[in-house]
Short mmCIF file of C-alpha atoms and ligand atoms in Angstrom, two decimals:
data_model
loop_
_atom_site.label_atom_id
_atom_site.label_comp_id
_atom_site.label_asym_id
_atom_site.label_seq_id
_atom_site.Cartn_x
_atom_site.Cartn_y
_atom_site.Cartn_z
CA MET A 25 -4.81 -43.39 -36.93
CA THR A 26 -7.34 -44.11 -34.25
CA GLU A 27 -10.35 -46.26 -34.45
CA PRO A 28 -13.39 -44.44 -33.11
CA ASP A 29 -14.85 -47.52 -31.45
CA ARG A 30 -11.89 -48.68 -29.39
CA PRO A 31 -12.88 -49.91 -25.93
CA LEU A 32 -12.74 -47.40 -23.10
CA ASP A 33 -11.35 -48.16 -19.65
CA VAL A 34 -11.93 -45.67 -16.85
CA LEU A 35 -9.76 -44.98 -13.82
CA ILE A 36 -11.35 -43.01 -11.01
CA LEU A 37 -8.83 -41.56 -8.55
CA ALA A 38 -10.43 -41.48 -5.12
CA ALA A 39 -7.75 -42.32 -2.58
CA GLY A 40 -7.11 -38.80 -1.25
CA GLN A 41 -8.18 -37.72 2.19
CA GLY A 42 -9.96 -34.45 1.50
CA THR A 43 -8.97 -32.87 4.81
CA ARG A 44 -10.87 -29.65 4.11
CA MET A 45 -14.14 -31.51 4.46
CA LYS A 46 -13.32 -31.90 8.19
CA SER A 47 -15.31 -35.10 8.33
CA ALA A 48 -15.23 -38.65 9.59
CA LEU A 49 -16.79 -39.63 6.26
CA PRO A 50 -14.36 -40.04 3.34
CA LYS A 51 -14.66 -37.02 1.09
CA VAL A 52 -15.85 -38.92 -1.98
CA LEU A 53 -18.73 -40.43 0.01
CA HIS A 54 -20.31 -37.08 0.85
CA PRO A 55 -23.64 -37.15 -0.93
CA VAL A 56 -24.61 -34.65 -3.59
CA ALA A 57 -28.18 -34.74 -4.90
CA GLY A 58 -28.69 -38.15 -3.38
CA ARG A 59 -25.56 -39.96 -4.54
CA PRO A 60 -22.10 -40.14 -2.99
CA MET A 61 -19.79 -37.94 -5.07
CA VAL A 62 -17.78 -40.89 -6.32
CA ALA A 63 -20.95 -42.59 -7.57
CA TRP A 64 -21.46 -39.69 -9.98
CA ALA A 65 -18.10 -40.48 -11.57
CA VAL A 66 -18.97 -44.17 -11.74
CA ARG A 67 -22.27 -43.37 -13.35
CA ALA A 68 -20.65 -41.13 -15.96
CA ALA A 69 -18.16 -43.91 -16.76
CA GLN A 70 -20.96 -46.42 -17.18
CA GLU A 71 -22.99 -44.05 -19.33
CA LEU A 72 -19.96 -43.82 -21.61
CA GLY A 73 -20.10 -47.58 -22.03
CA ALA A 74 -16.79 -48.20 -20.28
CA ARG A 75 -15.41 -51.72 -20.67
CA GLN A 76 -13.86 -51.64 -17.22
CA VAL A 77 -14.13 -49.10 -14.40
CA VAL A 78 -11.43 -49.14 -11.72
CA VAL A 79 -11.73 -47.00 -8.61
CA VAL A 80 -8.46 -46.26 -6.81
CA THR A 81 -9.19 -46.25 -3.09
CA GLY A 82 -7.04 -45.36 -0.09
CA HIS A 83 -8.43 -43.15 2.65
CA GLY A 84 -11.56 -44.85 3.96
CA ALA A 85 -11.13 -47.60 1.36
CA PRO A 86 -13.43 -50.14 3.07
CA GLN A 87 -16.23 -47.59 3.29
CA VAL A 88 -15.77 -46.37 -0.27
CA GLU A 89 -15.66 -49.93 -1.60
CA ALA A 90 -18.76 -50.87 0.40
CA ALA A 91 -20.64 -47.84 -0.92
CA LEU A 92 -19.87 -48.86 -4.51
CA SER A 93 -20.30 -52.60 -4.10
CA GLY A 94 -22.66 -54.06 -6.65
CA SER A 95 -22.04 -51.26 -9.14
CA GLY A 96 -19.78 -53.46 -11.28
CA VAL A 97 -16.55 -51.56 -10.68
CA ARG A 98 -13.19 -52.96 -9.61
CA PHE A 99 -11.06 -51.54 -6.85
CA ALA A 100 -7.34 -50.94 -6.64
CA ARG A 101 -6.01 -49.99 -3.24
CA GLN A 102 -3.35 -47.34 -3.02
CA GLN A 103 -1.87 -47.98 0.41
CA ARG A 104 -0.02 -44.67 0.66
CA GLN A 105 -1.07 -41.53 -1.20
CA LEU A 106 2.13 -40.76 -3.05
CA GLY A 107 0.49 -38.61 -5.72
CA THR A 108 -1.78 -38.79 -8.74
CA GLY A 109 0.92 -40.42 -10.86
CA HIS A 110 1.29 -43.21 -8.34
CA ALA A 111 -2.49 -43.59 -8.01
CA PHE A 112 -2.70 -43.93 -11.79
CA LEU A 113 -0.13 -46.72 -11.82
CA VAL A 114 -1.90 -48.58 -9.02
CA GLY A 115 -5.21 -48.32 -10.87
CA ALA A 116 -3.74 -49.27 -14.24
CA GLN A 117 -2.60 -52.59 -12.78
CA ALA A 118 -6.25 -53.53 -12.36
CA LEU A 119 -7.08 -52.80 -16.00
CA PRO A 120 -7.28 -55.52 -18.63
CA SER A 121 -3.79 -55.89 -20.06
CA THR A 122 -4.88 -56.17 -23.67
CA GLY A 123 -3.47 -52.72 -24.40
CA ASP A 124 -6.13 -51.86 -26.95
CA ALA A 125 -8.25 -49.35 -25.06
CA ASP A 126 -8.34 -45.63 -24.46
CA ILE A 127 -8.01 -44.78 -20.79
CA LEU A 128 -10.11 -42.05 -19.23
CA VAL A 129 -8.96 -40.65 -15.89
CA LEU A 130 -11.57 -39.08 -13.60
CA TYR A 131 -11.56 -37.91 -9.98
CA GLY A 132 -14.02 -39.08 -7.38
CA ASP A 133 -14.90 -35.55 -6.30
CA THR A 134 -16.26 -33.83 -9.42
CA PRO A 135 -19.97 -34.63 -9.40
CA LEU A 136 -20.81 -31.78 -11.80
CA LEU A 137 -18.88 -33.20 -14.72
CA ARG A 138 -21.45 -34.09 -17.37
CA THR A 139 -21.30 -37.32 -19.34
CA GLU A 140 -21.96 -35.26 -22.46
CA THR A 141 -18.77 -33.26 -21.87
CA LEU A 142 -16.77 -36.47 -21.52
CA ARG A 143 -18.31 -37.79 -24.71
CA GLU A 144 -17.14 -34.65 -26.52
CA LEU A 145 -13.68 -34.96 -24.97
CA ILE A 146 -13.30 -38.55 -26.14
CA ALA A 147 -14.68 -37.80 -29.60
CA GLU A 148 -12.23 -34.91 -30.00
CA HIS A 149 -9.35 -37.06 -28.74
CA ARG A 150 -10.15 -39.76 -31.27
CA ALA A 151 -10.89 -37.39 -34.15
CA GLN A 152 -7.54 -35.66 -33.64
CA GLY A 153 -5.64 -38.93 -33.32
CA SER A 154 -4.11 -37.62 -30.09
CA ALA A 155 -2.06 -39.67 -27.66
CA LEU A 156 -3.31 -37.68 -24.67
CA THR A 157 -6.02 -35.04 -24.37
CA VAL A 158 -6.38 -33.10 -21.15
CA LEU A 159 -9.66 -31.48 -20.19
CA THR A 160 -9.03 -27.87 -19.22
CA GLY A 161 -11.02 -24.88 -18.06
CA GLU A 162 -10.40 -21.19 -17.74
CA LEU A 163 -10.82 -19.09 -14.64
CA PRO A 164 -9.95 -15.44 -13.96
CA ASP A 165 -7.84 -16.79 -11.10
CA ALA A 166 -6.79 -20.43 -11.30
CA THR A 167 -4.97 -20.49 -7.96
CA GLY A 168 -4.52 -24.01 -6.63
CA TYR A 169 -4.74 -25.73 -10.01
CA GLY A 170 -2.02 -26.95 -12.31
CA ARG A 171 -1.63 -24.42 -15.15
CA ILE A 172 -1.57 -25.36 -18.83
CA LEU A 173 1.59 -24.15 -20.54
CA ARG A 174 1.50 -23.86 -24.33
CA ASP A 175 4.18 -23.09 -26.84
CA ALA A 176 4.07 -20.14 -29.25
CA ASP A 177 1.87 -22.16 -31.65
CA GLY A 178 -0.64 -22.95 -28.94
CA ASN A 179 0.39 -26.60 -28.57
CA VAL A 180 0.21 -27.94 -25.04
CA GLU A 181 3.72 -28.37 -23.67
CA ARG A 182 3.28 -29.29 -20.05
CA ILE A 183 1.40 -28.66 -16.84
CA VAL A 184 3.00 -26.79 -13.97
CA GLU A 185 1.68 -27.29 -10.45
CA GLU A 186 0.92 -24.29 -8.27
CA LYS A 187 3.82 -25.06 -5.93
CA ALA A 188 6.39 -25.03 -8.75
CA ALA A 189 4.93 -22.20 -10.83
CA THR A 190 6.74 -18.92 -11.50
CA PRO A 191 4.75 -15.67 -11.14
CA GLU A 192 4.23 -15.56 -14.94
CA GLU A 193 3.02 -19.16 -14.93
CA LYS A 194 0.67 -18.41 -12.06
CA ALA A 195 -0.93 -15.70 -14.20
CA VAL A 196 -2.05 -18.37 -16.71
CA ARG A 197 -5.80 -18.73 -16.57
CA GLU A 198 -6.11 -22.09 -18.27
CA PHE A 199 -6.05 -24.86 -15.67
CA ASN A 200 -5.83 -28.63 -15.58
CA SER A 201 -9.13 -30.25 -14.56
CA GLY A 202 -7.37 -33.54 -13.78
CA VAL A 203 -9.45 -35.35 -16.41
CA TYR A 204 -7.53 -36.92 -19.27
CA VAL A 205 -8.09 -39.39 -22.01
CA MET A 206 -4.99 -41.23 -23.18
CA ASP A 207 -4.00 -44.13 -25.33
CA ALA A 208 -2.98 -47.58 -24.12
CA ARG A 209 0.70 -46.62 -23.85
CA ALA A 210 0.03 -44.52 -20.75
CA PRO A 211 0.58 -47.15 -18.02
CA GLU A 212 3.97 -48.03 -19.53
CA LEU A 213 5.00 -44.38 -19.83
CA ALA A 214 3.76 -43.53 -16.35
CA ARG A 215 6.32 -45.86 -14.83
CA ARG A 216 8.89 -43.23 -15.71
CA ILE A 217 7.23 -40.58 -13.50
CA THR A 218 9.47 -39.58 -10.60
CA ASN A 219 8.83 -37.66 -7.41
CA SER A 220 11.57 -35.10 -7.94
CA ASN A 221 9.51 -31.95 -7.42
CA PRO A 222 8.99 -29.55 -4.49
CA ALA A 223 6.15 -31.67 -3.08
CA GLY A 224 7.99 -34.98 -3.43
CA GLU A 225 4.90 -36.48 -5.09
CA TYR A 226 4.44 -38.54 -8.22
CA TYR A 227 2.62 -36.17 -10.56
CA LEU A 228 0.39 -37.67 -13.24
CA THR A 229 0.78 -34.36 -15.04
CA ASP A 230 4.35 -35.37 -15.91
CA LEU A 231 2.79 -37.77 -18.40
CA LEU A 232 2.36 -34.90 -20.87
CA GLU A 233 6.08 -34.36 -21.19
CA LEU A 234 6.73 -38.10 -21.35
CA TYR A 235 4.32 -38.39 -24.27
CA ARG A 236 5.88 -35.39 -25.98
CA GLY A 237 9.31 -36.95 -25.52
CA GLU A 238 7.98 -39.83 -27.63
CA GLY A 239 6.93 -37.36 -30.29
CA ALA A 240 3.29 -38.10 -29.56
CA LYS A 241 0.42 -35.66 -29.97
CA VAL A 242 -0.77 -33.99 -26.75
CA ARG A 243 -3.77 -31.69 -26.87
CA ALA A 244 -6.15 -29.84 -24.59
CA PHE A 245 -9.93 -29.75 -24.78
CA ARG A 246 -11.31 -26.66 -23.11
CA LEU A 247 -14.55 -26.70 -21.18
CA THR A 248 -17.06 -23.94 -21.79
CA ASP A 249 -18.27 -24.13 -18.20
CA PRO A 250 -15.44 -24.48 -15.65
CA ASP A 251 -18.04 -25.19 -12.96
CA GLU A 252 -18.15 -28.77 -14.24
CA VAL A 253 -14.76 -29.58 -12.77
CA THR A 254 -14.48 -27.40 -9.70
CA GLY A 255 -14.44 -30.29 -7.25
CA ALA A 256 -16.34 -30.06 -4.00
CA ASN A 257 -13.42 -29.69 -1.59
CA ASP A 258 -15.18 -28.37 1.51
CA ARG A 259 -18.71 -28.04 2.83
CA ALA A 260 -19.28 -24.78 0.97
CA GLY A 261 -18.17 -26.44 -2.26
CA LEU A 262 -20.50 -29.32 -1.48
CA ALA A 263 -23.46 -26.96 -1.06
CA ALA A 264 -22.57 -25.13 -4.28
CA ALA A 265 -22.37 -28.42 -6.18
CA GLU A 266 -25.67 -29.50 -4.69
CA ALA A 267 -27.33 -26.28 -5.86
CA ILE A 268 -26.01 -26.63 -9.40
CA LEU A 269 -27.08 -30.27 -9.63
CA ARG A 270 -30.47 -29.48 -8.17
CA ARG A 271 -31.04 -26.87 -10.87
CA ARG A 272 -29.95 -29.33 -13.56
CA ILE A 273 -32.18 -32.09 -12.26
CA ASN A 274 -35.15 -29.76 -11.83
CA ALA A 275 -34.73 -28.33 -15.33
CA ALA A 276 -34.71 -31.85 -16.79
CA HIS A 277 -37.93 -32.75 -14.96
CA MET A 278 -39.63 -29.56 -16.14
CA ARG A 279 -38.62 -30.32 -19.73
CA ALA A 280 -40.18 -33.77 -19.26
CA GLY A 281 -43.56 -32.40 -18.19
CA VAL A 282 -43.36 -31.88 -14.44
CA THR A 283 -44.64 -28.69 -12.83
CA LEU A 284 -42.35 -27.31 -10.13
CA GLN A 285 -44.14 -24.40 -8.52
CA ASP A 286 -40.88 -23.19 -7.02
CA PRO A 287 -37.81 -24.91 -8.48
CA ASP A 288 -35.51 -23.01 -6.12
CA THR A 289 -36.90 -24.83 -3.11
CA THR A 290 -37.62 -28.22 -4.67
CA ARG A 291 -35.06 -30.93 -4.07
CA ILE A 292 -35.31 -34.09 -6.12
CA GLU A 293 -32.55 -36.62 -5.72
CA ASP A 294 -31.12 -37.99 -8.90
CA THR A 295 -32.39 -41.47 -8.06
CA VAL A 296 -36.06 -40.37 -8.18
CA THR A 297 -38.31 -40.89 -11.19
CA LEU A 298 -41.33 -38.72 -12.03
CA GLY A 299 -44.16 -39.23 -14.51
CA ARG A 300 -45.92 -36.60 -16.55
CA ASP A 301 -48.15 -33.89 -15.18
CA VAL A 302 -46.76 -34.35 -11.74
CA THR A 303 -47.07 -31.17 -9.68
CA LEU A 304 -44.62 -30.43 -6.90
CA GLU A 305 -45.48 -27.56 -4.62
CA PRO A 306 -42.78 -25.40 -2.97
CA GLY A 307 -40.35 -27.02 -0.56
CA VAL A 308 -40.96 -30.62 -1.63
CA ILE A 309 -38.10 -33.08 -1.06
CA LEU A 310 -38.13 -36.38 -2.95
CA ARG A 311 -35.44 -38.85 -2.00
CA GLY A 312 -33.96 -42.26 -2.66
CA GLN A 313 -35.84 -44.80 -4.74
CA THR A 314 -39.02 -42.76 -4.91
CA ARG A 315 -41.22 -43.39 -7.96
CA VAL A 316 -43.96 -40.91 -8.79
CA ALA A 317 -46.53 -41.81 -11.44
CA ASP A 318 -48.45 -39.53 -13.79
CA GLY A 319 -50.71 -36.83 -12.44
CA VAL A 320 -49.55 -36.98 -8.83
CA THR A 321 -49.48 -33.82 -6.70
CA VAL A 322 -47.10 -33.51 -3.77
CA GLY A 323 -48.03 -30.70 -1.40
CA ALA A 324 -45.77 -28.04 0.02
CA TYR A 325 -42.95 -29.08 2.37
CA SER A 326 -43.63 -32.78 2.13
CA VAL A 327 -40.68 -35.18 2.33
CA VAL A 328 -41.03 -38.44 0.41
CA THR A 329 -38.32 -41.09 0.73
CA ASP A 330 -38.13 -44.50 -0.99
CA SER A 331 -41.86 -44.44 -1.71
CA VAL A 332 -44.14 -45.16 -4.64
CA LEU A 333 -46.97 -42.75 -5.49
CA GLU A 334 -49.34 -44.24 -8.03
CA ALA A 335 -51.23 -42.33 -10.69
CA GLY A 336 -53.26 -39.37 -9.50
CA ALA A 337 -52.35 -39.72 -5.84
CA VAL A 338 -52.33 -36.51 -3.82
CA VAL A 339 -50.00 -35.89 -0.92
CA LYS A 340 -51.07 -32.76 0.93
CA PRO A 341 -48.66 -30.32 2.58
CA HIS A 342 -46.27 -31.19 5.40
CA SER A 343 -46.54 -34.95 5.05
CA VAL A 344 -43.64 -37.32 5.63
CA LEU A 345 -43.54 -40.63 3.74
CA GLU A 346 -40.89 -43.29 3.96
CA GLY A 347 -40.95 -46.73 2.41
CA ALA A 348 -44.65 -46.33 1.62
CA ARG A 349 -46.81 -47.15 -1.37
CA VAL A 350 -49.78 -44.89 -2.10
CA GLY A 351 -52.39 -46.34 -4.45
CA ALA A 352 -53.90 -44.58 -7.42
CA GLY A 353 -56.19 -41.72 -6.55
CA SER A 354 -55.48 -41.90 -2.83
CA ASP A 355 -55.00 -38.75 -0.79
CA VAL A 356 -52.74 -38.33 2.16
CA GLY A 357 -52.31 -35.49 4.66
CA PRO A 358 -51.86 -32.67 5.41
CA PHE A 359 -49.53 -33.59 8.27
CA ALA A 360 -49.64 -37.33 7.69
CA ARG A 361 -46.79 -39.70 8.44
CA LEU A 362 -46.53 -42.92 6.45
CA ARG A 363 -43.76 -45.18 7.68
CA PRO A 364 -42.12 -48.24 6.12
CA GLY A 365 -44.42 -51.07 5.14
CA THR A 366 -47.38 -48.81 4.53
CA VAL A 367 -49.33 -49.95 1.48
CA LEU A 368 -52.43 -48.00 0.51
CA GLY A 369 -54.79 -49.40 -2.12
CA GLU A 370 -56.75 -47.27 -4.55
CA GLY A 371 -58.74 -44.31 -3.33
CA VAL A 372 -57.62 -44.53 0.29
CA HIS A 373 -58.06 -41.38 2.36
CA ILE A 374 -55.52 -40.57 5.05
CA GLY A 375 -56.12 -37.29 6.84
CA ASN A 376 -54.22 -35.07 9.21
CA PHE A 377 -52.14 -36.43 12.06
CA VAL A 378 -52.49 -40.04 10.99
CA GLU A 379 -49.46 -42.27 11.38
CA THR A 380 -49.17 -45.66 9.71
CA LYS A 381 -46.46 -48.30 9.95
CA ASN A 382 -46.47 -51.75 8.36
CA ALA A 383 -50.11 -51.12 7.59
CA GLN A 384 -51.88 -52.45 4.49
CA LEU A 385 -55.04 -50.51 3.82
CA ALA A 386 -57.27 -51.83 1.01
CA ALA A 387 -59.15 -49.71 -1.50
CA GLY A 388 -61.46 -47.04 -0.14
CA VAL A 389 -60.32 -47.18 3.49
CA LYS A 390 -60.71 -43.87 5.32
CA ALA A 391 -58.66 -42.75 8.29
CA GLY A 392 -59.37 -39.06 8.36
CA HIS A 393 -57.96 -37.80 11.63
CA LEU A 394 -55.53 -38.44 14.45
CA ALA A 395 -54.87 -42.17 14.31
CA TYR A 396 -52.05 -44.66 14.75
CA LEU A 397 -52.24 -47.76 12.59
CA GLY A 398 -49.31 -50.10 13.18
CA ASP A 399 -48.85 -53.74 12.16
CA VAL A 400 -52.36 -54.07 10.79
CA THR A 401 -54.20 -55.01 7.63
CA VAL A 402 -57.48 -53.24 6.92
CA GLY A 403 -60.08 -54.46 4.41
CA GLN A 404 -61.73 -52.33 1.78
CA GLU A 405 -64.18 -49.52 2.59
CA THR A 406 -63.46 -49.68 6.31
CA ASN A 407 -63.76 -46.43 8.21
CA ILE A 408 -61.24 -45.73 10.94
CA GLY A 409 -62.67 -43.09 13.28
CA ALA A 410 -60.77 -40.10 14.59
CA GLY A 411 -58.33 -40.95 17.34
CA THR A 412 -58.21 -44.71 16.71
CA ILE A 413 -55.11 -46.38 18.05
CA VAL A 414 -53.91 -49.86 17.23
CA ALA A 415 -51.96 -50.68 20.39
CA ASN A 416 -49.42 -52.97 18.70
CA PHE A 417 -46.73 -52.98 21.39
CA ASP A 418 -46.98 -54.79 24.71
CA GLY A 419 -43.79 -53.28 26.05
CA VAL A 420 -41.65 -56.10 24.74
CA GLU A 421 -43.00 -57.25 21.39
CA LYS A 422 -45.04 -55.99 18.45
CA HIS A 423 -48.26 -57.82 17.53
CA GLN A 424 -50.13 -58.06 14.26
CA SER A 425 -53.85 -57.26 13.92
CA SER A 426 -56.39 -57.48 11.15
CA VAL A 427 -59.49 -55.44 10.53
CA GLY A 428 -61.92 -56.73 7.90
CA ALA A 429 -63.71 -55.02 5.04
CA GLY A 430 -66.63 -52.66 5.56
CA VAL A 431 -65.85 -52.24 9.25
CA PHE A 432 -66.78 -49.11 11.16
CA ILE A 433 -64.38 -48.25 13.97
CA GLY A 434 -65.86 -45.46 16.09
CA SER A 435 -63.77 -42.52 17.19
CA ASN A 436 -61.24 -42.78 19.97
CA SER A 437 -61.13 -46.56 20.01
CA THR A 438 -58.13 -48.61 21.06
CA LEU A 439 -57.58 -52.02 19.48
CA ILE A 440 -55.25 -54.01 21.70
CA ALA A 441 -53.13 -56.20 19.44
CA PRO A 442 -53.11 -58.96 18.38
CA ARG A 443 -56.76 -58.40 17.42
CA VAL A 444 -59.04 -59.66 14.65
CA ILE A 445 -62.09 -57.58 13.73
CA GLY A 446 -64.39 -59.40 11.30
CA ASN A 447 -65.92 -58.01 8.13
CA ALA A 448 -68.75 -55.48 8.47
CA ALA A 449 -68.30 -55.31 12.25
CA PHE A 450 -68.89 -52.19 14.32
CA VAL A 451 -66.79 -50.90 17.17
CA ALA A 452 -68.57 -48.25 19.21
CA ALA A 453 -66.77 -44.96 19.77
CA GLY A 454 -64.48 -44.87 22.78
CA SER A 455 -64.11 -48.63 23.04
CA THR A 456 -61.02 -50.41 24.31
CA VAL A 457 -61.21 -53.63 22.31
CA HIS A 458 -59.35 -56.50 23.91
CA GLU A 459 -61.35 -59.39 22.46
CA ASP A 460 -61.79 -60.26 18.80
CA VAL A 461 -65.01 -59.06 17.16
CA PRO A 462 -66.81 -61.52 14.85
CA GLU A 463 -68.18 -60.65 11.42
CA GLY A 464 -71.20 -58.38 11.53
CA ALA A 465 -71.10 -57.90 15.34
CA LEU A 466 -71.08 -54.73 17.40
CA ALA A 467 -68.52 -54.32 20.15
CA ILE A 468 -69.05 -51.71 22.83
CA ALA A 469 -66.32 -51.73 25.40
CA ARG A 470 -66.64 -48.62 27.51
CA GLY A 471 -68.14 -47.55 30.84
CA LYS A 472 -71.95 -47.38 30.88
CA GLN A 473 -73.17 -43.77 30.92
CA ARG A 474 -74.74 -42.42 34.18
CA THR A 475 -76.66 -39.13 33.93
CA VAL A 476 -77.24 -37.16 37.13
CA GLU A 477 -79.97 -34.50 36.83
CA GLY A 478 -79.32 -31.13 38.46
CA TRP A 479 -75.74 -31.90 39.28
CA SER A 480 -74.26 -28.68 37.90
CA ARG A 481 -76.53 -26.40 39.95
CA ARG A 482 -75.38 -28.12 43.14
CA TYR A 483 -71.72 -28.12 42.14
CA TRP A 484 -71.45 -24.48 40.98
CA GLY A 485 -73.82 -23.35 43.68
CA GLY A 486 -71.18 -24.41 46.21
CA LEU A 487 -68.68 -22.15 44.46
CA ARG A 488 -71.10 -19.25 43.89
CA GLU A 489 -68.73 -16.45 44.96
CA LYS A 490 -65.81 -17.53 42.77
CA VAL A 491 -68.14 -18.15 39.82
CA GLY A 492 -69.46 -14.61 40.24
CA GLN A 493 -65.95 -13.22 39.91
CA LYS A 494 -64.61 -15.38 37.08
CA LEU A 495 -67.47 -16.83 35.03
CA PRO A 496 -70.14 -14.18 34.46
CA TRP A 497 -72.23 -16.23 32.01
CA LEU A 498 -72.35 -19.16 34.42
CA ALA A 499 -73.18 -16.81 37.33
CA ARG A 500 -76.23 -15.55 35.41
CA TRP A 501 -77.21 -19.13 34.56
CA LEU A 502 -77.00 -20.07 38.26
CA ALA A 503 -79.10 -17.07 39.19
CA ARG A 504 -81.78 -18.11 36.68
CA GLN A 505 -81.74 -21.65 38.10
CA GLY A 506 -82.55 -20.17 41.51
CA GLU A 507 -85.60 -18.35 40.12
CA ARG A 508 -87.17 -21.59 38.91
C1 UD1 B 147 -4.34 -32.26 -9.34
C2 UD1 B 147 -3.45 -31.96 -10.53
C3 UD1 B 147 -3.61 -30.50 -10.93
C4 UD1 B 147 -5.07 -30.22 -11.23
C5 UD1 B 147 -5.95 -30.62 -10.07
C6 UD1 B 147 -7.39 -30.51 -10.45
C7 UD1 B 147 -1.56 -33.43 -10.28
C8 UD1 B 147 -0.11 -33.51 -9.91
N1 UD1 B 147 -2.10 -32.24 -10.18
O1 UD1 B 147 -3.88 -31.47 -8.28
O2 UD1 B 147 -2.82 -30.21 -12.05
O3 UD1 B 147 -5.23 -28.85 -11.53
O4 UD1 B 147 -5.69 -31.98 -9.69
O5 UD1 B 147 -8.20 -30.75 -9.35
O6 UD1 B 147 -2.14 -34.40 -10.68
N2 UD1 B 147 -5.42 -38.95 -5.44
C9 UD1 B 147 -5.22 -40.28 -5.19
N3 UD1 B 147 -4.01 -40.68 -4.69
C10 UD1 B 147 -3.01 -39.82 -4.46
C11 UD1 B 147 -3.23 -38.45 -4.73
C12 UD1 B 147 -4.45 -38.04 -5.23
O7 UD1 B 147 -6.09 -41.11 -5.41
O8 UD1 B 147 -1.95 -40.26 -4.02
C13 UD1 B 147 -6.73 -38.53 -5.97
C14 UD1 B 147 -7.48 -37.66 -5.00
O9 UD1 B 147 -8.36 -38.42 -4.21
C15 UD1 B 147 -8.26 -36.75 -5.94
C16 UD1 B 147 -7.36 -36.64 -7.17
O10 UD1 B 147 -6.51 -37.74 -7.12
O11 UD1 B 147 -9.49 -37.31 -6.34
C17 UD1 B 147 -6.59 -35.34 -7.21
O12 UD1 B 147 -5.77 -35.26 -6.09
P1 UD1 B 147 -5.46 -33.88 -5.43
O13 UD1 B 147 -4.53 -34.09 -4.31
O14 UD1 B 147 -6.70 -33.14 -5.15
O15 UD1 B 147 -4.66 -33.17 -6.62
P2 UD1 B 147 -4.28 -31.66 -6.72
O16 UD1 B 147 -3.05 -31.43 -5.94
O17 UD1 B 147 -5.46 -30.83 -6.43
CA1 CA B 148 -7.75 -31.13 -5.68
#
C-alpha cells in the first residue's frame, strides 16, 4: 500500500509550439493575469510542496528557461517534439533517481488548473493505492481530446486519441486532461512506448495500457469543472482564461475585505497584494509587484504597476503609476502620472496633470497642478506652484536638483537643473531659475513689468471698424472712452 507522505516530483510538459497562438512568443509564455502560463503550473507544483519540478522545454527553450530562472525549477530540453511520451522520458531523466516519489505530470498551458484540484487528485490516487490516476473531465463534445475508454465495470482501460478513434469512441464525453499522477515505475515503463500510431508520435497515454499489462491499478479522477483544464490554445482561449482567472482573483480579494465597485472591469494581477478596506473603483488595473495597504482608494480607470500605496492613500481617477511609492494619507490625481523612482512621503498632495520621475517628495509637499518634477528631491511642506517645471535635461544628460523644506515655488517657474534651492526660500511666479537660491532668500527671475496707460484705446481705436463688426462689447467700451 501507499504511504500518504511520499515525496512528489512534478514534470511540466512545455516543449510544444502552440501554432494556433500565431505568435513570436512561445505559447507557454503568453501572460494570463500577470504571469506567463507556464508559471501558473510551476506555482501549483510548488504549492503542492513538490520535491523537484522539471520543466520540459523545446520550442523557444531559451526564452522559457529565462522566464522561469530563479524559480527553483530544473529544465530538460526536448530537442525534437516527438510526442508527450517522449517529452515525459526526457523530463524523467532530470528527476532524482531514488525511485521513491509519486510523479505528477502537468502541461505548461493550463493556467486555470487549481492547486486544490491537484491536491484532491493526489489524495485520491494515494488513498486508492493506484499506480496511475488520470485527471479527466466531461464535455458535451470532447472533440480534439483523447477519450477515456472504460470497461463494463467502469474501470479505465485506455485512452484513444482523436485521430485513432472510431465514431463510437468519438461519442465518448469523458476526456483526458493530460494531467496524471503515477508511481515511481512510470519512467521505466514509459521506455516501452512506441510511435506506431497514425500520427507517428510517442503517446504518453500508452502508459495506461502498459501499467494494466503489469496488473497495476489505473483509475480516473473526474473534474467537476472541465474549464480547469481547457488549455489556452489561441488568443480567444487566452482571453477566456484571463476572464476566468480575473473573476477568481477578484472574488478572493472581496472575501478578504476589498471593495470592488465593479468586479467585471477590475483587473488585478495575481502578483498584487491588497490590504483590508481597500476600495477599487471601476476600471482599475493593478499590475506586477504592486502592494496596496489598508484603507487605500484607487480611483476609476487608474493603472498602477509595480508600486506601493501606503495606508489610507488615495489615487484619484485616470492616474498612471509605475515604480512609485505613495506615502500614507497622500493623494494623487486625477490625471497624475508617477513614474519610476517617485517616492512620496506622508500626506503629499499631487494634483491633476502632474508628472514625477525619480522625485522624492517629503511629507506634506503639495504640487497641485500641471507640473513636471524630474530628478529632484523636495523637502517637507514645500509648495510647488502650478506649471512648475524642473528642466532636468540639457539635451544630452539628466541633472539632479534639490529643493529644501518649506520652500514656496511660485506658479509657472522653471528650475534649470542642476539647481539647489535652500530651505524656506521663495521663487517668484514666472521665474526661470538658473542660479541656486540660498536658504530664506527670494529669487525673482523674470522681466520687469512695464505698464503703459491708455494703450488699449490707441490700439483698438486704430482697428475701430473691424472691432465694430466682431467685438460689440469692446466697440461700446471704445465709444465710451471717446466720450471722456
Ligand atoms: C494530449 C493527450 C490527449 C489529451 C490532451 C489534453 C497525448 C498523446 N494526448 O493531446 O489525450 O486529451 O493532451 O490537452 O498525450 N509536448 C511536449 N513535447 C512534445 C509534445 C507535446 O512537451 O513532443 C507538450 C506540449 O507543449 C503541451 C502538452 O505536451 O503542453 C500536450 O501536447 P499537445 O500536443 O497539445 O497534446 P494533444 O495532442 O493535445
Ligand atoms: Ca493540446
